PDB file of C-alpha atoms and ligand atoms in Angstrom:
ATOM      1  CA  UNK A   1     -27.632 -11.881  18.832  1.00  0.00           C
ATOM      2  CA  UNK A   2     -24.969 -11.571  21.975  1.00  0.00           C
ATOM      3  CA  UNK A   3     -24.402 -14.599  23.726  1.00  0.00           C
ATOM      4  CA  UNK A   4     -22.236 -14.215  26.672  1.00  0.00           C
ATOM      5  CA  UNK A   5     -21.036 -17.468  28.190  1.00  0.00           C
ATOM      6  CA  UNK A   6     -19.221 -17.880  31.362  1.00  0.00           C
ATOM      7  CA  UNK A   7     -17.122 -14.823  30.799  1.00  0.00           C
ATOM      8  CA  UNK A   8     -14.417 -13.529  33.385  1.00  0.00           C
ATOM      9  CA  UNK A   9     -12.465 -10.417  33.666  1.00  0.00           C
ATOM     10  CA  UNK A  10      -9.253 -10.670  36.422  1.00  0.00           C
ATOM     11  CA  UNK A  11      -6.544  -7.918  35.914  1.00  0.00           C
ATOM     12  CA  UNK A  12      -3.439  -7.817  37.719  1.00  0.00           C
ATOM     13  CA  UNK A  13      -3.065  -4.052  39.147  1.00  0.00           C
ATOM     14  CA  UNK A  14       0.404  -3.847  41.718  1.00  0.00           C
ATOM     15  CA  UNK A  15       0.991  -7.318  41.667  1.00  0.00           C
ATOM     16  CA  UNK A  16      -2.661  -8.314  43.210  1.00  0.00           C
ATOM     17  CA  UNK A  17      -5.756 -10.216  41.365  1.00  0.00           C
ATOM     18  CA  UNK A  18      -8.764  -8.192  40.738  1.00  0.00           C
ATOM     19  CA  UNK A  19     -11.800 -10.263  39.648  1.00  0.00           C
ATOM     20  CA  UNK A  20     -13.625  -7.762  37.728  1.00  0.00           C
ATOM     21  CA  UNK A  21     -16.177 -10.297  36.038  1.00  0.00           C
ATOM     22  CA  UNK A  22     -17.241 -13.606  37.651  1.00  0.00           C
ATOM     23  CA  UNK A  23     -18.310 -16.025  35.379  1.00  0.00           C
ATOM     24  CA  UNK A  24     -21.291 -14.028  33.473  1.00  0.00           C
ATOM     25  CA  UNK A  25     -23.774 -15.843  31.032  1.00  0.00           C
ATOM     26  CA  UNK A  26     -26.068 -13.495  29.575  1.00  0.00           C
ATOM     27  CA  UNK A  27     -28.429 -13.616  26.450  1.00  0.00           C
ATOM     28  CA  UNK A  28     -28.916 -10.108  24.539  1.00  0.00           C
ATOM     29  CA  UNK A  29     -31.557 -10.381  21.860  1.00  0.00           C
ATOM     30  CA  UNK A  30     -31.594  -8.053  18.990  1.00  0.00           C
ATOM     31  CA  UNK A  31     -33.526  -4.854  19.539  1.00  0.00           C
ATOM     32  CA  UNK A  32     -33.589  -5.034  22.968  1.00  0.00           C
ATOM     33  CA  UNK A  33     -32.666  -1.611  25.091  1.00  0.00           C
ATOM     34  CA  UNK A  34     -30.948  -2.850  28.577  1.00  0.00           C
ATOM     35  CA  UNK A  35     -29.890  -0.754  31.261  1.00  0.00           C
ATOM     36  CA  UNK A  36     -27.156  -2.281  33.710  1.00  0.00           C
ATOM     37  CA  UNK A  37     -26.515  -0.714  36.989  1.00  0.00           C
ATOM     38  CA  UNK A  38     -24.680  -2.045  40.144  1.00  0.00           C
ATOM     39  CA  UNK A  39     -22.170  -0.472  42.534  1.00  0.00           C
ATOM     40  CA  UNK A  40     -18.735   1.632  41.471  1.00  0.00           C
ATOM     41  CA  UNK A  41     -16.384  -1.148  41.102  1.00  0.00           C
ATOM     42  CA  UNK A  42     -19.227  -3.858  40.183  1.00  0.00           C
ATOM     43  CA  UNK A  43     -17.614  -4.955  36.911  1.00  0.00           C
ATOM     44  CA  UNK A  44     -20.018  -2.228  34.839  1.00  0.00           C
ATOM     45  CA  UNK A  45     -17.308  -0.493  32.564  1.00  0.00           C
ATOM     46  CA  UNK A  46     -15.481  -3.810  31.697  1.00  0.00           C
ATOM     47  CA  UNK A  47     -18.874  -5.967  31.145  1.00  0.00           C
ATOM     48  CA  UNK A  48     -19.206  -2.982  28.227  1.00  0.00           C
ATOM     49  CA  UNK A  49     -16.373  -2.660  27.026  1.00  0.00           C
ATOM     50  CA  UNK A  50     -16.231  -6.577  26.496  1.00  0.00           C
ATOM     51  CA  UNK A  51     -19.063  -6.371  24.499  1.00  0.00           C
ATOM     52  CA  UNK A  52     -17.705  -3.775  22.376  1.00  0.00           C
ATOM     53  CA  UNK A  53     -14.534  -6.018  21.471  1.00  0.00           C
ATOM     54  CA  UNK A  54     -12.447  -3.626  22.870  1.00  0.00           C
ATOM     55  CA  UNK A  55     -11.140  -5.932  25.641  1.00  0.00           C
ATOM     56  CA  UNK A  56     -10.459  -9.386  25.694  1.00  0.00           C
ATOM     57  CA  UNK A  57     -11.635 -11.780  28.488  1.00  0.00           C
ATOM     58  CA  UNK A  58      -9.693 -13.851  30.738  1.00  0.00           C
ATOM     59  CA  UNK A  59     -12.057 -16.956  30.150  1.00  0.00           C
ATOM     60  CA  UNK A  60     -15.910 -17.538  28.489  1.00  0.00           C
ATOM     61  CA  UNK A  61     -16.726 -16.729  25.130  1.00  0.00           C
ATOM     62  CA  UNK A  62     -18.996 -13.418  23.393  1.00  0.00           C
ATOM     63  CA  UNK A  63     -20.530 -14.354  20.402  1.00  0.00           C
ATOM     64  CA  UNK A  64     -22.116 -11.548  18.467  1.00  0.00           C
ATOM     65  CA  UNK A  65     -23.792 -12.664  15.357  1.00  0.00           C
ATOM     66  CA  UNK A  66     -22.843 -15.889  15.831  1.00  0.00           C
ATOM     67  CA  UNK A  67     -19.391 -14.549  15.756  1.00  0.00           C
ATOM     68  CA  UNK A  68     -16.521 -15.412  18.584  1.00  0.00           C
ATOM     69  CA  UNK A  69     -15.504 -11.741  18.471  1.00  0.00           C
ATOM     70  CA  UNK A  70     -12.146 -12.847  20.054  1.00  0.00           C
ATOM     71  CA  UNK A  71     -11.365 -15.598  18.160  1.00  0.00           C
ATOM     72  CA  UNK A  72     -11.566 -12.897  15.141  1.00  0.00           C
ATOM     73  CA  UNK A  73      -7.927 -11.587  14.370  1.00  0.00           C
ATOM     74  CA  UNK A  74      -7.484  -8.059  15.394  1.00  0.00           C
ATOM     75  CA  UNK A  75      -8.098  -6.468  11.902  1.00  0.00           C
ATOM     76  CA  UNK A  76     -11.402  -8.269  11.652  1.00  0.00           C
ATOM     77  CA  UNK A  77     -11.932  -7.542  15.186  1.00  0.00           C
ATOM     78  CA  UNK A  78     -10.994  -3.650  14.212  1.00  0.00           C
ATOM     79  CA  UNK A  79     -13.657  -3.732  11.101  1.00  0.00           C
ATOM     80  CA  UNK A  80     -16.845  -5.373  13.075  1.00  0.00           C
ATOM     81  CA  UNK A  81     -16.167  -3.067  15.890  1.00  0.00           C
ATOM     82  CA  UNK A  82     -15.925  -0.265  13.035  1.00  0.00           C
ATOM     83  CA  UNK A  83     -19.350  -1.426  11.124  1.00  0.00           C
ATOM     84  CA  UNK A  84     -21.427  -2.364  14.125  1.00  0.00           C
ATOM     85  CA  UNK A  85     -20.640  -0.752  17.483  1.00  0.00           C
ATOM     86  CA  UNK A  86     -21.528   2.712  18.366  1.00  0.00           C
ATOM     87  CA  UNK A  87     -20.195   4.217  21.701  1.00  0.00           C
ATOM     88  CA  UNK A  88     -21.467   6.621  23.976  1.00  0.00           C
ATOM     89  CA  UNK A  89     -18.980   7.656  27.101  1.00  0.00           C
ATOM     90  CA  UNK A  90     -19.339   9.850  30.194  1.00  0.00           C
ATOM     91  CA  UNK A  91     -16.352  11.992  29.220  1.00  0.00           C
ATOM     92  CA  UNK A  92     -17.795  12.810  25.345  1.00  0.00           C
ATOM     93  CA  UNK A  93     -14.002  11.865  24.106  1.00  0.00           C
ATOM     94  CA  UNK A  94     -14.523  14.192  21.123  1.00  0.00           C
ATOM     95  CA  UNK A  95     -11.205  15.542  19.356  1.00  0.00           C
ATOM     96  CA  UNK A  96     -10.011  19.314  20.823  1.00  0.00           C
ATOM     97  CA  UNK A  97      -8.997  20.373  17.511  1.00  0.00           C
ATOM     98  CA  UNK A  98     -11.675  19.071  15.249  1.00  0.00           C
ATOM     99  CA  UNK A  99     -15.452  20.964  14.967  1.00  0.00           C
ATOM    100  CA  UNK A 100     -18.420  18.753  15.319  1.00  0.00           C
ATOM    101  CA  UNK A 101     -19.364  18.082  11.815  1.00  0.00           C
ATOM    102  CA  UNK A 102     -15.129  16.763  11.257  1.00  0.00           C
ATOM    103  CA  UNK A 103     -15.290  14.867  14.967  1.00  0.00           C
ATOM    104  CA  UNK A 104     -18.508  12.857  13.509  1.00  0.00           C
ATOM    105  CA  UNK A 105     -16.815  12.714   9.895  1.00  0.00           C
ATOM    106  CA  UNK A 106     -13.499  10.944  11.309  1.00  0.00           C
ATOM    107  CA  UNK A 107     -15.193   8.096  12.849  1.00  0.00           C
ATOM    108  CA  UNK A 108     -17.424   7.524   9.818  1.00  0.00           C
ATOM    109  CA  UNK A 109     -16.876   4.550   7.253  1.00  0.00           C
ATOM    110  CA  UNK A 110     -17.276   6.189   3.429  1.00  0.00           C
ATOM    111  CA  UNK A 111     -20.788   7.871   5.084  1.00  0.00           C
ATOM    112  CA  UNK A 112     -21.411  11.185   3.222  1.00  0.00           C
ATOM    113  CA  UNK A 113     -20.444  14.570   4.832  1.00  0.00           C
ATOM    114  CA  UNK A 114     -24.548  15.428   4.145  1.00  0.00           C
ATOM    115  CA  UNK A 115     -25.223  12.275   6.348  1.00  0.00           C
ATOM    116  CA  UNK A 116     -23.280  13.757   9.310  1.00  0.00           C
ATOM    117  CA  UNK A 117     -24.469  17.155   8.140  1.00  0.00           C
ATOM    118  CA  UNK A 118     -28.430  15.863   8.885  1.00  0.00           C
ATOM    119  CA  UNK A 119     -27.602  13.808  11.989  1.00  0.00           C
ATOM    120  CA  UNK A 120     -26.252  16.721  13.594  1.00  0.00           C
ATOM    121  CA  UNK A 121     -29.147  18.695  12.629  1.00  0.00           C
ATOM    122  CA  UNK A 122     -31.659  16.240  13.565  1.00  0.00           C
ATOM    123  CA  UNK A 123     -29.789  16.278  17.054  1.00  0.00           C
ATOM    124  CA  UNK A 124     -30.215  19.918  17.563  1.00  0.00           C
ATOM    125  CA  UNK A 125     -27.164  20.696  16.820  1.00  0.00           C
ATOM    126  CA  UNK A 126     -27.481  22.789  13.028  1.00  0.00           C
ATOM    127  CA  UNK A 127     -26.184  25.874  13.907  1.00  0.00           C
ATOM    128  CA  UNK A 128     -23.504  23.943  16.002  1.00  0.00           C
ATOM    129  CA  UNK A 129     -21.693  21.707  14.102  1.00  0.00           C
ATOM    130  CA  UNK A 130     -18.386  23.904  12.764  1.00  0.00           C
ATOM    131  CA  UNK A 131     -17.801  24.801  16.546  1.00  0.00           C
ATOM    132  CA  UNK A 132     -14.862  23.144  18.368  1.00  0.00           C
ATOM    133  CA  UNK A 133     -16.131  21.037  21.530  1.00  0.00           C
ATOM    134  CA  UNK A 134     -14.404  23.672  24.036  1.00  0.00           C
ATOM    135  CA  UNK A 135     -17.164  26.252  22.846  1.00  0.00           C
ATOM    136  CA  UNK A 136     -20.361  23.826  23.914  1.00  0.00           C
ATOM    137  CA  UNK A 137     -21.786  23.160  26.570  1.00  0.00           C
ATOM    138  CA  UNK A 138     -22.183  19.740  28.094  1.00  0.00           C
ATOM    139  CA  UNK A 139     -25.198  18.805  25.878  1.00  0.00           C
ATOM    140  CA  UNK A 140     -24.137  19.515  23.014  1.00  0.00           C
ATOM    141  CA  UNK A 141     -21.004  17.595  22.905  1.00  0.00           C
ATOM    142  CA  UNK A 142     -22.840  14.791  23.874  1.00  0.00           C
ATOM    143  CA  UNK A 143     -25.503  15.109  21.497  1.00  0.00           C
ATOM    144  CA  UNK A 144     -22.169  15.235  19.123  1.00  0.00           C
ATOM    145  CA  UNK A 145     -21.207  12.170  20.270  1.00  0.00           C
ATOM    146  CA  UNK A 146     -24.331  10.564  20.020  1.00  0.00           C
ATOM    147  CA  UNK A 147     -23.967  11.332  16.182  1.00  0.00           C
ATOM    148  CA  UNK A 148     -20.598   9.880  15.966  1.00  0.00           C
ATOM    149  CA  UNK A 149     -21.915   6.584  17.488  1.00  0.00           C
ATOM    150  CA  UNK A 150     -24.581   6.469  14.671  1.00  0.00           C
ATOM    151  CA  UNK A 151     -22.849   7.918  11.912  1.00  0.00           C
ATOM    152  CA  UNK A 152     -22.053   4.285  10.280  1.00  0.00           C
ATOM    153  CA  UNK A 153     -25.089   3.031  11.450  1.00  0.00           C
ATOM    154  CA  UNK A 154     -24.747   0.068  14.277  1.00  0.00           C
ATOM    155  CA  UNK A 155     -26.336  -2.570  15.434  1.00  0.00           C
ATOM    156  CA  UNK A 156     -25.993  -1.265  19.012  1.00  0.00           C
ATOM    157  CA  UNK A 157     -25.155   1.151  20.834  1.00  0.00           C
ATOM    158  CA  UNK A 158     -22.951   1.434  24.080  1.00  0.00           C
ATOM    159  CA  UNK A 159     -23.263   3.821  26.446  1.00  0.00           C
ATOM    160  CA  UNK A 160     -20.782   4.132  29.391  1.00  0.00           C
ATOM    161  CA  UNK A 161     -23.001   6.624  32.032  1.00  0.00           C
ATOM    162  CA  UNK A 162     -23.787   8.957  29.204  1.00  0.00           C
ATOM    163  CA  UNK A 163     -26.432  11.362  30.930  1.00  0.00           C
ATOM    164  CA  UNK A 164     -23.828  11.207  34.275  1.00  0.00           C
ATOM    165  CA  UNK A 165     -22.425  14.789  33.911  1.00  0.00           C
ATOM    166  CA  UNK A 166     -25.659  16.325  32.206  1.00  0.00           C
ATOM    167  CA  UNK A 167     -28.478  18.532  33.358  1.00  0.00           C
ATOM    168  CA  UNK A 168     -32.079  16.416  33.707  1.00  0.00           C
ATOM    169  CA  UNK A 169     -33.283  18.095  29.955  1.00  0.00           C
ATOM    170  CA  UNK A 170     -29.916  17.130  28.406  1.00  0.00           C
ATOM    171  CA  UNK A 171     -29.782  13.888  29.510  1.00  0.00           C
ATOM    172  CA  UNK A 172     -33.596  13.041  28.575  1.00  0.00           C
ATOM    173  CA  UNK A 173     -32.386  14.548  25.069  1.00  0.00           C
ATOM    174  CA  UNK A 174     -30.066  12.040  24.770  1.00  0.00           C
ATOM    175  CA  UNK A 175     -31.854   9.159  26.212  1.00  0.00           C
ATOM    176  CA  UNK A 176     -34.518  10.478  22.909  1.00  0.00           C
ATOM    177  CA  UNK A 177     -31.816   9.626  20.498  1.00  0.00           C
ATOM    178  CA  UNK A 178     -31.264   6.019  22.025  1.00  0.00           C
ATOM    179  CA  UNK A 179     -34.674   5.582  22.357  1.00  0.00           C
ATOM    180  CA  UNK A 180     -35.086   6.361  18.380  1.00  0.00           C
ATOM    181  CA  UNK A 181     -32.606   4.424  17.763  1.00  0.00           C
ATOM    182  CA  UNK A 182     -34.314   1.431  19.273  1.00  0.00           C
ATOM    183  CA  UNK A 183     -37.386   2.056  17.448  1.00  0.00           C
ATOM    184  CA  UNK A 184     -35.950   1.567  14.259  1.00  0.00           C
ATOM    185  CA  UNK A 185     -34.443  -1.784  15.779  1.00  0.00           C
ATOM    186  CA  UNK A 186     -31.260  -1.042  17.375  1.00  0.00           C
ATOM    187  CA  UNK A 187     -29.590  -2.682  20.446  1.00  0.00           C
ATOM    188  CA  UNK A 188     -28.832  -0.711  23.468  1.00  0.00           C
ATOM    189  CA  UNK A 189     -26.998  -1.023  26.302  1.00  0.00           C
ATOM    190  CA  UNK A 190     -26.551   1.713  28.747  1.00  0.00           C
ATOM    191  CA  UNK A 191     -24.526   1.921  32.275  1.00  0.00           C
ATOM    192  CA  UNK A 192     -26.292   3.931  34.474  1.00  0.00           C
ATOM    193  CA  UNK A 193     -26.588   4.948  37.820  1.00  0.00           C
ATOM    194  CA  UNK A 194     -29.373   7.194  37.393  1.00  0.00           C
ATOM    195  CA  UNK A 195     -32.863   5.782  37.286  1.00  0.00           C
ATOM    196  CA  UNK A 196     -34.071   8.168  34.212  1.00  0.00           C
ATOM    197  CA  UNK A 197     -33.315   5.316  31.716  1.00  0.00           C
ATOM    198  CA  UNK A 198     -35.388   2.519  33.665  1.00  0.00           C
ATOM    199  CA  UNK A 199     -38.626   3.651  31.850  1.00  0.00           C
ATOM    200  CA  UNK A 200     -37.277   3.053  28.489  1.00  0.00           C
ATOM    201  CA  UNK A 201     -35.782  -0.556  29.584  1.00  0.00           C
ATOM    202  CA  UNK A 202     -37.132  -3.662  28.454  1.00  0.00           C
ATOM    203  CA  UNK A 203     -34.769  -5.190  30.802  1.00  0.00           C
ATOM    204  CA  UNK A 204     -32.704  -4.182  34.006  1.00  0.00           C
ATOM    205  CA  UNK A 205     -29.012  -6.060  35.004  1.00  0.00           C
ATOM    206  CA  UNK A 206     -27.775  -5.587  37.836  1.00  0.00           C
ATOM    207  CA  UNK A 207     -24.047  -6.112  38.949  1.00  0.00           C
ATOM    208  CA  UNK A 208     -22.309  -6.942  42.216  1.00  0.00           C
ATOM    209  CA  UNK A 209     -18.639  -7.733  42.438  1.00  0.00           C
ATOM    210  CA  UNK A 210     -18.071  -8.784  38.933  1.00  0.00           C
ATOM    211  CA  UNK A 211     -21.667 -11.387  38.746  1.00  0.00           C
ATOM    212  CA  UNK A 212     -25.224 -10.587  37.872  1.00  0.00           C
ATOM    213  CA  UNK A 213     -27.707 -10.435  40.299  1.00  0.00           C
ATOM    214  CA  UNK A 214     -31.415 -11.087  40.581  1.00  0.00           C
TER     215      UNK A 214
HETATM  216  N1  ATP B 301      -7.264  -1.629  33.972  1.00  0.00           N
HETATM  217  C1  ATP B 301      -7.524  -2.096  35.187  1.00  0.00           C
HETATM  218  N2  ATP B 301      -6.533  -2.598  35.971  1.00  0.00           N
HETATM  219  C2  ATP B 301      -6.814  -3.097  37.187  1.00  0.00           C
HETATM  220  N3  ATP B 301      -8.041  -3.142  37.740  1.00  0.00           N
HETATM  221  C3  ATP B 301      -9.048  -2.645  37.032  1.00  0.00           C
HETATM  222  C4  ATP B 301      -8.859  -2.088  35.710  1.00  0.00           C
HETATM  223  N4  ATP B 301     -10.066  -1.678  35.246  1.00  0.00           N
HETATM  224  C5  ATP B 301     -10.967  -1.949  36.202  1.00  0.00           C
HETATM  225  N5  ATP B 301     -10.358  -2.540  37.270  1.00  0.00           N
HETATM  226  C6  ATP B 301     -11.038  -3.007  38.489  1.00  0.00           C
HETATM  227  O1  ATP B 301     -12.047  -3.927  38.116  1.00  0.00           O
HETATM  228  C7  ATP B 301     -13.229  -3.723  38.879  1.00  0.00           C
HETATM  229  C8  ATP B 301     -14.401  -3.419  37.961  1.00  0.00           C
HETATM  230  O2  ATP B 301     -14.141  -2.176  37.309  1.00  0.00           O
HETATM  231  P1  ATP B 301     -15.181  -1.464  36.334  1.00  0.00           P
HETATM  232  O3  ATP B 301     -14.492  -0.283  35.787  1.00  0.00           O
HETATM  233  O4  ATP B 301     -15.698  -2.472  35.373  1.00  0.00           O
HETATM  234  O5  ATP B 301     -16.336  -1.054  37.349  1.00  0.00           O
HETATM  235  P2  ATP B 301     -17.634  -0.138  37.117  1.00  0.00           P
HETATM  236  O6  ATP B 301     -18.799  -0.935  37.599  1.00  0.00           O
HETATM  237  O7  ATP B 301     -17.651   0.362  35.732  1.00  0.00           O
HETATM  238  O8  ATP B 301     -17.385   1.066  38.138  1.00  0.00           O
HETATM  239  P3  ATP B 301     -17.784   2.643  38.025  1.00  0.00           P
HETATM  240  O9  ATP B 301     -19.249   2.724  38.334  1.00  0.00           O
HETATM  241  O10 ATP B 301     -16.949   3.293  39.081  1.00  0.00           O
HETATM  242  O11 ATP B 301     -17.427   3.107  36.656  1.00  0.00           O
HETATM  243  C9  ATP B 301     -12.902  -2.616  39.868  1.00  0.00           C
HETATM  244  O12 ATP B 301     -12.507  -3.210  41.082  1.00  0.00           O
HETATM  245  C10 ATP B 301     -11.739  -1.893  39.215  1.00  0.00           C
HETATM  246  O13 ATP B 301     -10.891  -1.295  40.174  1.00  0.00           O
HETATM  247 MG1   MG B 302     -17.502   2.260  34.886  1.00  0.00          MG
END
């Protein structure tokens, strides 16, 4: 489903080379749930967001479906990112001004407002959902953002440290959702540096200075 070949991340930051990704070659089959950990610095974040056609390599290929995501033009890029990419990050990155119910409603693709309705609900969050995120606590808005991710129904989900700034009960609530997800036959990826994922992995990466290691 995600073939990764011999892809590379350098950026240029003050004039200096930074090799975030080394020449990676990984195989991702559909359905699986992988955690990758490694280091602060160990290429984590940009391995992600790479596979979430949100940032172009330097060199290698990603082929999702078949598909060389970056050899797509940007609207087509746009739309598959759209229809089959859900995202989970650290920060929640929910809109101030929105409630719950509107934040999951603006990311979704023609889904019904009854659809976001019942996600939230199903994630605890019924008597939530026409609150702004300034008046819940961590777990909630993350629990929100879990239903954004799934609101148009992905193939996989992407989670940048999602549990990192939640209590032990919050994060296992979350780690639920993914875990559901995956049992109907989703994809998931999560960055972690805790270890409360690891029992829900049916595969660990690890990363160190940009390469995968054993
Ligand atoms: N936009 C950027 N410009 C320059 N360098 C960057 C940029 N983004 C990341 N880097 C560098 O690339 C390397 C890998 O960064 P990345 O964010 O992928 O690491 P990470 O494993 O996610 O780390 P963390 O656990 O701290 O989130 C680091 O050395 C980082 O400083
Ligand atoms: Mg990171």
């Amino acid at each position: 489903m995600i073939e990764i070949k011999d892809l590379s991340k350098v950026y240029i930051s003050k004039g200096e080379e930074v090799k975030a990704l080394d020449h990676v070659s990984l195989h991702i089959e559909n359905g699986e749930f992988i955690v990758i950990r490694g280091a602060s610095g160990s290429g984590k974040t940009t391995l992600l967001l790479m596979i979430g056609a949100m940032l172009k390599p330097s060199s290698g290929k990603l082929l999702f479906d078949e598909q060389d995501i970056y050899n797509l033009s940007a609207t087509e890029r746009n739309q598959f990112r759209a229809s089959k990419v859900g995202f989970v990050f650290q920060m929640f990155h929910l809109l101030p001004y929105l409630t719950l119910l509107e934040n999951v409603n603006v990311m979704s693709l023609g889904q019904k407002n009854a659809e976001a309705e019942k996600m939230l609900v199903d994630l605890g969050l019924g008597d939530r959902m026409h609150h702004k995120p300034n008046a819940l606590s961590a777990g909630e808005k993350q629990r929100a953002a879990v239903a954004r991710a799934l609101i148009n129904h992905p193939k996989i989900i992407l989670a940048d440290e999602p549990t990192g700034n939640l209590d032990p009960e919050n994060a296992e609530e979350v780690l639920k959702s993914f875990v559901q997800f995956h049992k109907n036959g989703g994809t998931v990826i999560v960055v972690t540096h805790g270890k409360e994922a690891d029992k829900y992995a049916d595969r660990i990466i690890s990363l160190k200075n940009g390469k995968i290691v054993i």
